[in-house]
CSV table of C-alpha atoms in Angstrom, one decimal:
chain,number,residue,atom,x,y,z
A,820,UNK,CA,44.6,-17.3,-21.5
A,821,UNK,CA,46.7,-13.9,-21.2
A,822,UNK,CA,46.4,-12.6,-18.0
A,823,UNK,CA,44.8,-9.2,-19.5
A,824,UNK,CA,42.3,-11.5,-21.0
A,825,UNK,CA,41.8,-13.2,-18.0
A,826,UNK,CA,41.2,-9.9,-15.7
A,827,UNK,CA,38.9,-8.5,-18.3
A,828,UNK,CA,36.3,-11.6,-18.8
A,829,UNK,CA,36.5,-11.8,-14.7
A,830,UNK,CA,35.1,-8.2,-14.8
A,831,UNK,CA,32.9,-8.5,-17.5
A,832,UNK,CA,31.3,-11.4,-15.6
A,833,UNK,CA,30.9,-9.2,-12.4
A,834,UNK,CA,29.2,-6.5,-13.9
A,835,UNK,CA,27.0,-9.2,-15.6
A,836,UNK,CA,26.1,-10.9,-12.5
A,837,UNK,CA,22.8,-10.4,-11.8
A,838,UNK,CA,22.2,-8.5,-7.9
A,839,UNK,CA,20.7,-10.8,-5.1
A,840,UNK,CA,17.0,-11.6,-5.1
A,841,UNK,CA,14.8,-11.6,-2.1
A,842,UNK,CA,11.9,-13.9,-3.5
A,843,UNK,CA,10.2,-14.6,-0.2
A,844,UNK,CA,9.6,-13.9,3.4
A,845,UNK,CA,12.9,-13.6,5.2
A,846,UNK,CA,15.4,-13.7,1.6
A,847,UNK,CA,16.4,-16.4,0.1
A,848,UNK,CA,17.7,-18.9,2.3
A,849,UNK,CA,14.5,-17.5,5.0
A,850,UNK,CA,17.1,-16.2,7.3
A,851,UNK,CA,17.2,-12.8,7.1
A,852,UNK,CA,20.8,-12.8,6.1
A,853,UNK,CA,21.4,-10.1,3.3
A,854,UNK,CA,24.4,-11.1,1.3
A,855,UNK,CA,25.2,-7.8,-0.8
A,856,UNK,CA,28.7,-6.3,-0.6
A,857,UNK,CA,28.9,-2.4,-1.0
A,858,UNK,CA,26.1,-1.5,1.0
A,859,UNK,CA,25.9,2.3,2.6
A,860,UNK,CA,28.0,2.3,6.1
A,861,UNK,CA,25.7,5.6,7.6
A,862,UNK,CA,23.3,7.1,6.2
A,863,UNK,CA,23.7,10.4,4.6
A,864,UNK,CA,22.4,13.7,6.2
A,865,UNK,CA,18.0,14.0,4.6
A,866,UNK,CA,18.4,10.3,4.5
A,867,UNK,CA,18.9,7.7,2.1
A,868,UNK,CA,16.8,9.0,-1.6
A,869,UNK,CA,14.2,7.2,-2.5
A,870,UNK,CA,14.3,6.4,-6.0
A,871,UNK,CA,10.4,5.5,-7.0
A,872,UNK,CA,7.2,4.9,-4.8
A,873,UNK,CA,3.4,3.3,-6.1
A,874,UNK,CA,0.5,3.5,-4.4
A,875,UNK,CA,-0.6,0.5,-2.6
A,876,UNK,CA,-3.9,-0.3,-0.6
A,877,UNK,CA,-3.7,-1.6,3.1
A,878,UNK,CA,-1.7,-4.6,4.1
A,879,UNK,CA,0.8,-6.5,6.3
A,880,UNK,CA,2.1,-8.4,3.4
A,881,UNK,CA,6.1,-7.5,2.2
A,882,UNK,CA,7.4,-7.5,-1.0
A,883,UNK,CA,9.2,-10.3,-2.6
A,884,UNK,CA,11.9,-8.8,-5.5
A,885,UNK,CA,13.1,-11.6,-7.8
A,886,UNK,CA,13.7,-11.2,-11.8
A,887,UNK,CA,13.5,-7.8,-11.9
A,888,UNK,CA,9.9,-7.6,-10.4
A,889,UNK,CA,8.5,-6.8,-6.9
A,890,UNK,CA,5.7,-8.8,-6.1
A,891,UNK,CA,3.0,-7.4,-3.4
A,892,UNK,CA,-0.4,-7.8,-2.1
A,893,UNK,CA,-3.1,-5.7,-0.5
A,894,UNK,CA,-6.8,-4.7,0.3
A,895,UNK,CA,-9.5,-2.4,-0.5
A,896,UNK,CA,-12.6,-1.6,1.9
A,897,UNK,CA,-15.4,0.8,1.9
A,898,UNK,CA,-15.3,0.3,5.6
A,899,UNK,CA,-12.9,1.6,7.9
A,900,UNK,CA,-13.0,-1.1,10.4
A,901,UNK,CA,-9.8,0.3,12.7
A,902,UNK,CA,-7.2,-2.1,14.5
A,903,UNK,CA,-9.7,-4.9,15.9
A,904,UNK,CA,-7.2,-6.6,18.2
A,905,UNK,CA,-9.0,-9.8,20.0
A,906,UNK,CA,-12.5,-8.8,18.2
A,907,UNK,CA,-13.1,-10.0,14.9
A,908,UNK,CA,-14.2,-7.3,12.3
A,909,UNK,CA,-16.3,-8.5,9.5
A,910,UNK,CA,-16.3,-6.2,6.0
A,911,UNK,CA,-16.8,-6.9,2.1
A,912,UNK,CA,-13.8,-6.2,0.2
A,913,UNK,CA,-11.3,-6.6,-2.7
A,914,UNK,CA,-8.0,-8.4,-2.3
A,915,UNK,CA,-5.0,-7.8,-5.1
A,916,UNK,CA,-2.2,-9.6,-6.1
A,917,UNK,CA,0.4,-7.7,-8.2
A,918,UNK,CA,3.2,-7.1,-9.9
A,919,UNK,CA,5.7,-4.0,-10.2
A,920,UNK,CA,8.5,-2.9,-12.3
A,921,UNK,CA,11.6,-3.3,-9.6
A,922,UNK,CA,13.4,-0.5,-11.6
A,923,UNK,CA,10.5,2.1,-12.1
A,924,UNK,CA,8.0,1.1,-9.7
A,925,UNK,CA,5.5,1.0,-12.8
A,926,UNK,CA,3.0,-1.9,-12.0
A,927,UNK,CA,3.0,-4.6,-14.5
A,928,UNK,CA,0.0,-6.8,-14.0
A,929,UNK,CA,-2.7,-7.7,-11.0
A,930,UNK,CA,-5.7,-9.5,-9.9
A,931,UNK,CA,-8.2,-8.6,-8.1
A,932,UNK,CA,-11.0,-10.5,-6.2
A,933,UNK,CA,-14.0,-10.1,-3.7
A,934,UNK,CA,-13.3,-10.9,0.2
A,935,UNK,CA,-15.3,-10.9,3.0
A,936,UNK,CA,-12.6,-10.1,6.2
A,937,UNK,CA,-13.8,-11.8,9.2
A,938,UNK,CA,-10.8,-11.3,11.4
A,939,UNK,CA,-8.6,-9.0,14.1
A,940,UNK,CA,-6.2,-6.3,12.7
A,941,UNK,CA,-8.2,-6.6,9.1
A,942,UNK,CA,-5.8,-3.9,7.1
A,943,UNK,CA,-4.8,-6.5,4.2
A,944,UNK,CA,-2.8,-9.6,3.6
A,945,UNK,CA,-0.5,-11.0,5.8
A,946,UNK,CA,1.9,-13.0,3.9
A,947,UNK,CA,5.0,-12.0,1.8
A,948,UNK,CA,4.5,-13.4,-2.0
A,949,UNK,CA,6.8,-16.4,-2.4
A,950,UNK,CA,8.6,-16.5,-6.2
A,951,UNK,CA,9.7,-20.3,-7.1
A,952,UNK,CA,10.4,-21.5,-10.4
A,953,UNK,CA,8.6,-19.2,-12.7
A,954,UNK,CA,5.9,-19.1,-10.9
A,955,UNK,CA,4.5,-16.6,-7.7
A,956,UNK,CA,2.2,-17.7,-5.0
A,957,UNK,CA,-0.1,-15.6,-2.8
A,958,UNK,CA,-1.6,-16.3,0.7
A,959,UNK,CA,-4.5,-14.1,1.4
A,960,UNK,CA,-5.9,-13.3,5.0
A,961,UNK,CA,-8.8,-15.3,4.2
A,962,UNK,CA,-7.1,-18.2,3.1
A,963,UNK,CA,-7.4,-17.6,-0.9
A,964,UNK,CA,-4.1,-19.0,-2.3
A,965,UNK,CA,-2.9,-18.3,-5.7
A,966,UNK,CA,-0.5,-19.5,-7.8
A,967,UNK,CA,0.5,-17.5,-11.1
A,968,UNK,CA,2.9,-17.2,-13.7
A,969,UNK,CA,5.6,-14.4,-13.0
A,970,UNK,CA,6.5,-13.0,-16.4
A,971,UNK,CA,2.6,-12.8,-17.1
A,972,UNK,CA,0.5,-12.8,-14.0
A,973,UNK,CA,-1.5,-15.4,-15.8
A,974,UNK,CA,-3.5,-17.6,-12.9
A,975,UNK,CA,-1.8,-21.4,-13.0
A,976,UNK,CA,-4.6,-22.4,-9.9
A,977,UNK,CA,-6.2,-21.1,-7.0
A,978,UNK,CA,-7.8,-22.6,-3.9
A,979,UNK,CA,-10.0,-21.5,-1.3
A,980,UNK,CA,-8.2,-23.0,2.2
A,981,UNK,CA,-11.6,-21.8,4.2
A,982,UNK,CA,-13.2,-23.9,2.3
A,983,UNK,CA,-11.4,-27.0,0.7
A,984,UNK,CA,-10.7,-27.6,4.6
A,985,UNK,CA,-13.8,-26.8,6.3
A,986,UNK,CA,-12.5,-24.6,8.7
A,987,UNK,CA,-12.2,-20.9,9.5
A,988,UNK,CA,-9.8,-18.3,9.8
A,989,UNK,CA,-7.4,-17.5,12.9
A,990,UNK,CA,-8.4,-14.5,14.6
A,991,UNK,CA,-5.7,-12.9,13.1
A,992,UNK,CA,-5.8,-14.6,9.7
A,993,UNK,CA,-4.4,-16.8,7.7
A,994,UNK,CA,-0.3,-15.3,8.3
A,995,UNK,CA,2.2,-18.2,7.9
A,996,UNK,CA,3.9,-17.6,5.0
A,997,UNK,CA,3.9,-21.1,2.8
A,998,UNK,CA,7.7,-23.2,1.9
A,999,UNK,CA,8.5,-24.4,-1.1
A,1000,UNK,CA,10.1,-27.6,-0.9
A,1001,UNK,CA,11.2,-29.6,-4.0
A,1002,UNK,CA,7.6,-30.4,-5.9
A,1003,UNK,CA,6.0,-29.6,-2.8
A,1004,UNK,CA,4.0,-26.1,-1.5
A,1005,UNK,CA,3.6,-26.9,2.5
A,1006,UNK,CA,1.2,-24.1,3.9
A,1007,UNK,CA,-0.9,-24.4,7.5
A,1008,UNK,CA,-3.9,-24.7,6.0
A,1009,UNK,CA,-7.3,-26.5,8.0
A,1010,UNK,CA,-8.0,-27.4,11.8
A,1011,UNK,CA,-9.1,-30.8,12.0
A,1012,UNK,CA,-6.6,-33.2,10.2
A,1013,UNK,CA,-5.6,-30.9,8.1
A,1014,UNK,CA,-3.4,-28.4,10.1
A,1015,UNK,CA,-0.4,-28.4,7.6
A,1016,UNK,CA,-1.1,-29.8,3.6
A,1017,UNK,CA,1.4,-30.3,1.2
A,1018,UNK,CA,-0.3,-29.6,-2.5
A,1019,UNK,CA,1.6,-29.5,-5.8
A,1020,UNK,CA,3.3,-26.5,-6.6
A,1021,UNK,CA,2.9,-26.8,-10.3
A,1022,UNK,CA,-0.9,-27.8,-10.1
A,1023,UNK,CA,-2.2,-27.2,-6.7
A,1024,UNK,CA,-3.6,-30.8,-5.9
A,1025,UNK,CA,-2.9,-32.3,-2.8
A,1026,UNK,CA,-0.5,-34.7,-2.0
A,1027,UNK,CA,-0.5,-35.1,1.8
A,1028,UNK,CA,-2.7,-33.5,4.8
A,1029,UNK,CA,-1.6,-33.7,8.6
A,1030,UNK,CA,-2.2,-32.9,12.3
A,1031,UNK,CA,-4.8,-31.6,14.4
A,1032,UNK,CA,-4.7,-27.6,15.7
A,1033,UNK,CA,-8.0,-25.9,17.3
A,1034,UNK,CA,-7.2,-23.4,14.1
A,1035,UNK,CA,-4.1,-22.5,11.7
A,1036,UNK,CA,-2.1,-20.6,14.4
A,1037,UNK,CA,0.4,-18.3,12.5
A,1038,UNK,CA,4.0,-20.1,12.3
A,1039,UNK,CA,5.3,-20.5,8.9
A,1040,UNK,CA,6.1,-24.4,8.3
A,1041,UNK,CA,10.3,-24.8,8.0
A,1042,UNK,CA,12.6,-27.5,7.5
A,1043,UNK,CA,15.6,-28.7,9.2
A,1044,UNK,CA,18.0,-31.3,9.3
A,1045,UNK,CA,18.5,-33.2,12.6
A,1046,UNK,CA,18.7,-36.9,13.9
A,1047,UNK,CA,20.0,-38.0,10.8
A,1048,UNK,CA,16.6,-36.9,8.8
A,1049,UNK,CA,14.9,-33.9,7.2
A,1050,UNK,CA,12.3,-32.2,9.7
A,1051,UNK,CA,9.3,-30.3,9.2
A,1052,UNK,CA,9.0,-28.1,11.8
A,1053,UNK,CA,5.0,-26.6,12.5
A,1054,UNK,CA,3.7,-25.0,15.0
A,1055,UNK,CA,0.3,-24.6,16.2
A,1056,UNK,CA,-1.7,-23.5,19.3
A,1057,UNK,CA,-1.3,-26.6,21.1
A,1058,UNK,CA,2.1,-27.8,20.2
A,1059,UNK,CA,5.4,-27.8,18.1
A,1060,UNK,CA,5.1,-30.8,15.8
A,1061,UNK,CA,8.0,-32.7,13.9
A,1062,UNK,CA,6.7,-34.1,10.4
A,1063,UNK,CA,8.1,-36.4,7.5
A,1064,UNK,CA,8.1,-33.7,5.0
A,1065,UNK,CA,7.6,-36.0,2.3
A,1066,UNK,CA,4.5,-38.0,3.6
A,1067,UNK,CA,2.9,-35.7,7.0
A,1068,UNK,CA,3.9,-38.8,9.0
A,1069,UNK,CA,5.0,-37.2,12.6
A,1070,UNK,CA,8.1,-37.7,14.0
A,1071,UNK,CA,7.7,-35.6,17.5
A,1072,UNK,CA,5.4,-33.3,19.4
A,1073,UNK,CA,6.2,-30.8,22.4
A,1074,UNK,CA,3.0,-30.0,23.6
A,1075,UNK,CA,2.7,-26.1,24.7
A,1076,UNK,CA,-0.4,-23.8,25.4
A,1077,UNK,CA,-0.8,-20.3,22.9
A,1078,UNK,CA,-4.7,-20.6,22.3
A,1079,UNK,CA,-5.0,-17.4,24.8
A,1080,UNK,CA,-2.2,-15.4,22.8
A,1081,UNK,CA,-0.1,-16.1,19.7
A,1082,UNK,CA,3.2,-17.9,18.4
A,1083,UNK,CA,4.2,-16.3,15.4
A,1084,UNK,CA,7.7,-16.5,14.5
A,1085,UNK,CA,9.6,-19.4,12.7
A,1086,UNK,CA,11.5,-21.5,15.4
A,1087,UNK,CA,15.3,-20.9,15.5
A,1088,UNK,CA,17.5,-23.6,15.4
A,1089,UNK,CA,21.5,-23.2,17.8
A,1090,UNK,CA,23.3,-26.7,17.3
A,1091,UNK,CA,21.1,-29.1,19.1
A,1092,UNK,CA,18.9,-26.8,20.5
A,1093,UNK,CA,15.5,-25.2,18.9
A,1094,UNK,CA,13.4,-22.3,20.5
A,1095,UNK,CA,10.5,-20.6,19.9
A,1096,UNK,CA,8.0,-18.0,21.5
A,1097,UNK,CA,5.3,-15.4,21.6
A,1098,UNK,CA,2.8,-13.3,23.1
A,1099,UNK,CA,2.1,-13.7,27.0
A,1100,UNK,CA,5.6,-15.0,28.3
A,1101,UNK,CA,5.4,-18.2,25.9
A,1102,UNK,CA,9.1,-19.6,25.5
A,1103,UNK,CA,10.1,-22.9,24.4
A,1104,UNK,CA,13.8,-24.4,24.9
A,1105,UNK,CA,13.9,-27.9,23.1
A,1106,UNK,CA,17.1,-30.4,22.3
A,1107,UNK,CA,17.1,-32.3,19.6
A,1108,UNK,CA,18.0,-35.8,19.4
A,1109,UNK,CA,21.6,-36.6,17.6
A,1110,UNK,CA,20.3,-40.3,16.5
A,1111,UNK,CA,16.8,-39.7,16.3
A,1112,UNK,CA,14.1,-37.7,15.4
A,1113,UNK,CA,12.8,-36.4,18.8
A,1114,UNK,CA,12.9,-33.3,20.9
A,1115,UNK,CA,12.4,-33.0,24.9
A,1116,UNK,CA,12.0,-29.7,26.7
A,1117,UNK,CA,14.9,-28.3,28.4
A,1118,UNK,CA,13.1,-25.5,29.6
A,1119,UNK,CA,9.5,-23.5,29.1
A,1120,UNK,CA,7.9,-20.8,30.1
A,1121,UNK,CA,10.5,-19.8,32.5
A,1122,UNK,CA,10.1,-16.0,33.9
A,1123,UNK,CA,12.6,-13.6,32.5
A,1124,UNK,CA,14.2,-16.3,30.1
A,1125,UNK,CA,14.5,-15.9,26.5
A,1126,UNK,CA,12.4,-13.9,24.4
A,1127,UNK,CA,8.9,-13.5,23.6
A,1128,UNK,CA,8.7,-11.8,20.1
A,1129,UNK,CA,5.1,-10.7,18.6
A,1130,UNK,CA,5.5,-9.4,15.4
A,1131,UNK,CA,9.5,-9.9,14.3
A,1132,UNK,CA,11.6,-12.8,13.7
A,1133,UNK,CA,14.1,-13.4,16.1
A,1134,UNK,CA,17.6,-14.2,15.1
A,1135,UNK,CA,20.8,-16.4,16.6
A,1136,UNK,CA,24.3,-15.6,15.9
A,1137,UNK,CA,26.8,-17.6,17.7
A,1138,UNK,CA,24.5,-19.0,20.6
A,1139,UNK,CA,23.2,-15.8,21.0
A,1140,UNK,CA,19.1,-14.7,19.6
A,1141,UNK,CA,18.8,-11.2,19.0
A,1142,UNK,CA,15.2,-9.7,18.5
A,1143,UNK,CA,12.2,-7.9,19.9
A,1144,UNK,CA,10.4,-9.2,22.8
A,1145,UNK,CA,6.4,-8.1,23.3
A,1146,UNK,CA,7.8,-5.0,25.5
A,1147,UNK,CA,8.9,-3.2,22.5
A,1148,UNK,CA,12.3,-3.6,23.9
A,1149,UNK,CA,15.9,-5.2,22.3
A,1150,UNK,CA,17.1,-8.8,24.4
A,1151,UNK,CA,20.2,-10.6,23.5
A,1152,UNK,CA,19.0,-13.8,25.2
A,1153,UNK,CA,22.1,-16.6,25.6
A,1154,UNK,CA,21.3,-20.3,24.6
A,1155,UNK,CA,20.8,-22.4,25.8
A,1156,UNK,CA,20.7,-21.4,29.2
A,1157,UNK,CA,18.4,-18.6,28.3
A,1158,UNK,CA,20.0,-15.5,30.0
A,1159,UNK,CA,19.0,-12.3,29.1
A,1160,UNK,CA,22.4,-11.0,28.2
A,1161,UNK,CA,21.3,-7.5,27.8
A,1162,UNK,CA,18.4,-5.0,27.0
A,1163,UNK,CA,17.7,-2.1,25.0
A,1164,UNK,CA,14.8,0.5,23.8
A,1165,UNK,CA,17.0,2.3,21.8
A,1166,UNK,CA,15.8,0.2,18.6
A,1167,UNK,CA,12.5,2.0,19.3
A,1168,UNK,CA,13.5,4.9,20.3
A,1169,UNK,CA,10.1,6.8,22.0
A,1170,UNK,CA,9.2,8.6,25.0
A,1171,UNK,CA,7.3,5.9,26.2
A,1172,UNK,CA,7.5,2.4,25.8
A,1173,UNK,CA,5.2,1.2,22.8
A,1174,UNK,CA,3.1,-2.0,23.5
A,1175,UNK,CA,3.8,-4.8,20.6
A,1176,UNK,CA,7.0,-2.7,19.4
A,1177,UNK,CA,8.6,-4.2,16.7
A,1178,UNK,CA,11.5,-3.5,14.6
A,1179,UNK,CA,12.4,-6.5,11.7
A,1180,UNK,CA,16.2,-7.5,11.8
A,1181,UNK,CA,18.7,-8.2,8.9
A,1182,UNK,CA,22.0,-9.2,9.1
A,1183,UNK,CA,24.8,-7.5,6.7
A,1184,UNK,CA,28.1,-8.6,6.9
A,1185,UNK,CA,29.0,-7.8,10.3
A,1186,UNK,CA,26.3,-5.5,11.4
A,1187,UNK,CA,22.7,-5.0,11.2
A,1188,UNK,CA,19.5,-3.3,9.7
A,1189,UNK,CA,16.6,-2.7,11.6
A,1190,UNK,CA,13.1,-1.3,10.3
A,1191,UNK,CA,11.2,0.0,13.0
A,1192,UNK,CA,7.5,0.5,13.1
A,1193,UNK,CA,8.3,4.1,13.6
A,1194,UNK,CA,9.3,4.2,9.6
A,1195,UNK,CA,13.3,4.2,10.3
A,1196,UNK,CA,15.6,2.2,9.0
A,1197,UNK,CA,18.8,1.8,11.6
A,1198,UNK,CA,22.1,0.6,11.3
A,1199,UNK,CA,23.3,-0.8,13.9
A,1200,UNK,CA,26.1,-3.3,15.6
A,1201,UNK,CA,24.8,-6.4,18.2
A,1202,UNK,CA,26.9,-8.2,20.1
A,1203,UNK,CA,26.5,-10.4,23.6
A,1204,UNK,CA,28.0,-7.3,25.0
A,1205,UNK,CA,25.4,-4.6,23.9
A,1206,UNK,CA,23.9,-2.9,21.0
A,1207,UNK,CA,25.8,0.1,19.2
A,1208,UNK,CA,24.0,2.1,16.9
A,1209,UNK,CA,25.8,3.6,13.7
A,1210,UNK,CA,22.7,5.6,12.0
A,1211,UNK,CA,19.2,6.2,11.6
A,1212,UNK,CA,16.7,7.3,9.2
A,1213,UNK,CA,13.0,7.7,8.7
A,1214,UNK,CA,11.8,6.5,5.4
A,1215,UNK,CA,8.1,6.0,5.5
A,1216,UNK,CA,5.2,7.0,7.2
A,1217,UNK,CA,3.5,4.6,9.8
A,1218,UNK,CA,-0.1,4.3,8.2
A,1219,UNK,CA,-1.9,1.4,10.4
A,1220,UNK,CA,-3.7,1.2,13.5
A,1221,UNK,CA,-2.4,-0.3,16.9
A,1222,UNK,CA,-2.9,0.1,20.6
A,1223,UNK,CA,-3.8,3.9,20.2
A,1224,UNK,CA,-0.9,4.8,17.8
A,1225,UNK,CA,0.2,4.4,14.0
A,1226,UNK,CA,2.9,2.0,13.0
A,1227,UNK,CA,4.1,0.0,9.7
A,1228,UNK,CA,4.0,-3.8,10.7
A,1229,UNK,CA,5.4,-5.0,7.3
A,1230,UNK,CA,8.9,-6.5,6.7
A,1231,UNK,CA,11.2,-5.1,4.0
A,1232,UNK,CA,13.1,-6.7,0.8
A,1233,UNK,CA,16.6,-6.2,0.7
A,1234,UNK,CA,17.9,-6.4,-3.4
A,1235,UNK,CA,20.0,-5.0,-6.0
A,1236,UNK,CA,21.5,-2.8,-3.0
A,1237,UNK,CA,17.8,-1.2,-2.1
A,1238,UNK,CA,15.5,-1.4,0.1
A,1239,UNK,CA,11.6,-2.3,-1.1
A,1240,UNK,CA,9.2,-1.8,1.7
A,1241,UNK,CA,5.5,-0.4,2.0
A,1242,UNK,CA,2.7,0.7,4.4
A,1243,UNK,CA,-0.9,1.1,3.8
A,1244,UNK,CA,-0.7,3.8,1.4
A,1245,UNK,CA,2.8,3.3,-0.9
A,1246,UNK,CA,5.4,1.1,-1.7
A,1247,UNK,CA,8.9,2.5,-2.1
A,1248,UNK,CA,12.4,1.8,-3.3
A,1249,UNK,CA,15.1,3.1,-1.1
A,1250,UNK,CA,18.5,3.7,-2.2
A,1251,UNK,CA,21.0,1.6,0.1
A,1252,UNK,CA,24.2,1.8,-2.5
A,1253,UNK,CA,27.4,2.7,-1.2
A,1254,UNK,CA,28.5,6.2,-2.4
A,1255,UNK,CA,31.0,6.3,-4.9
């Protein structure tokens, strides 16, 4: 083929590639690794422009974007029943499921059904939509779960988990986002035997149930590969648990205590070595076994040692977990000895320190975006050394209720060089393009 030729189909299949997706909870690879090239170095002086924004009801739930669509959830009460904390809240109300137009924000389809909220914090929905295969699933707060088609929001199956388990929400709802895994939806479902079900994606009946918990707890189920086998990792309120992801069967437990408090994030996984942690000073070192499924605990609970994140994900890079602790405050925490390498406020920038401060973190290349609960999107560089900040800007209004002030608890998408992200009032598209 003539070189000419050559260069021209190479660019004509550029422009026709289609720009990343970010169909679930963390991206695609549930890492919170954004892939894009040509992404805005610093931000430009008003802002990034927002190109489209749609009213939303309240909610904790982020958008998935795949196939041109963004995908959300929220809620709709009469009653006004504030931030809750460790008291339950009880209201009737109506929880949606919808689709919008990723280009025009112009909704395309919804449902909409009764719920009665019996939990803390009850603004809306929890988990971000999860789009697989044609097909978009929805966790409610409750415990409703939905599976519909994606072009036509057309309902596939539902379940009640409340009630097919015989159990009752966490105080803080149903808020581990379900995995996808070949056939297989895996979602913390019940209490008694039934902790963490695997039902068929395409039909909704169940092909395994496993594990005992006091309730769900709110770690989303993940998978890794270690001692020569795939792991499904689940955690609960009384331990970390190992499973055959194929059958429930369980490999390993690490027993911890979190009924007083929460775990929420996803364990993260540095060569042999897995942590996790939460509210209250919970940390977990564990090393996995090299010919084996096993773990044993190289360290827990160990004063001012890792990191004890609420409402982010935590990330590792090199040996090296960056993320929010409970304080509101930045740690770069070294594995696995656990040394606090350094600490920051700046993410949250304030003039006091804000209890529960949280600020989500993506990974671009070689730096990093933060959204803050304050609204603002920052760019920034982390490194064992310290954090550098390259530029800031508010976006969106905090709309929900905690500890006395407003924030925006909900995690963004990152696709097609934007950012989609809402609060209790709007969803919006943000601009993130490189200038030209």
């Amino acid at each position: 083929m003539p070189v000419r030729l050559t260069l021209a189909v190479l660019l004509l299949t550029a422009a026709l590639a289609p720009a990343d997706d970010w169909p679930q909870w963390m991206g695609p690879n549930r890492d919170n690794v954004w892939r894009e090239d040509g992404i805005v170095e610093k931000f430009p002086d008003g802002g990034p422009k927002v190109l489209w924004r749609t009213p939303v009801a309240g909610g904790y739930a982020g958008p998935a974007v795949a196939g041109g669509k963004v995908y959300g959830a929220d809620y709709t009460s009469a009653t006004d029943l504030g931030e809750g904390n460790f008291n339950r809240k009880e209201a009737n109300g109506t929880e949606r499921v919808f689709a919008l137009d990723a280009a025009t924000g112009k909704q395309l389809w919804e449902h909409k059904y009764p719920v009665r909220y019996t939990i803390s914090y009850p603004t809306g929905p929890r988990c971000t939509p999860t789009v697989h295969g044609g097909k978009a699933y929805f966790l409610g707060a409750e415990g409703n779960l939905l599976c519909c088609d994606a072009e036509s929001g057309k309902i596939a199956w539902q379940k009640d988990l409340r009630t097919d388990y015989k159990t009752k929400s966490a105080l803080w709802g149903y808020a581990a986002h379900p995995l996808i895994d070949g056939k297989k939806l895996i979602t913390l479902a019940g209490s008694e035997g039934s902790h963490v079900v695997a039902l068929d994606k395409d039909t909704g009946a169940e092909i395994w149930r496993s594990q005992s918990q006091p309730e769900q707890g709110y770690v989303p189920p993940s998978i890794i590969e270690a001692g020569g086998v795939r792991q499904l990792i689940v955690g609960g309120p009384k331990a970390v648990r190992s499973l055959d992801p194929e059958t429930g069967k369980r490999y390993w437990t690490v027993p911890y205590d979190a009924t007083s408090g929460s775990i929420i994030m996803t364990p993260v996984r540095s060569n042999e070595f897995l942590f996790i942690g939460g509210y209250e000073g919970k940390t977990l070192l564990m090393k996995l076994a090299s010919d084996k499924p096993a773990a044993e605990v190289v360290w827990q609970d160990k004063r001012r040692h890792g990191i004890s994140p609420i409402n982010v994900q935590p990330m590792v890079v090199d040996g090296v977990i960056y993320g929010l602790d409970e304080s509101g405050e930045m740690f770069a925490v070294e594995l696995p000895s656990g040394k606090r390498l350094w600490t920051s406020d700046a993410p949250l920038v304030a003039e006091k320190k804000l209890p529960s401060g949280t600020a989500f973190v993506y990974r671009n290349g070689d730096r990093f975006f933060l959204f803050n609960d304050l609204g603002e999107v920052v760019i920034c560089k982390l490194n064992p050394k310290g954090y550098e900040e390259v530029s800031r800007a508010k976006v969106i209004e905090p709309t929900g209720k905690a500890f006395g002030r407003t924030v925006v608890w909900c995690a963004p998408a990152f696709a097609g060089k934007k950012m989609f992200v809402r609060n209790d009032k709007e969803m919006i598209c943000v601009d993130l393009a490189q200038s030209k």
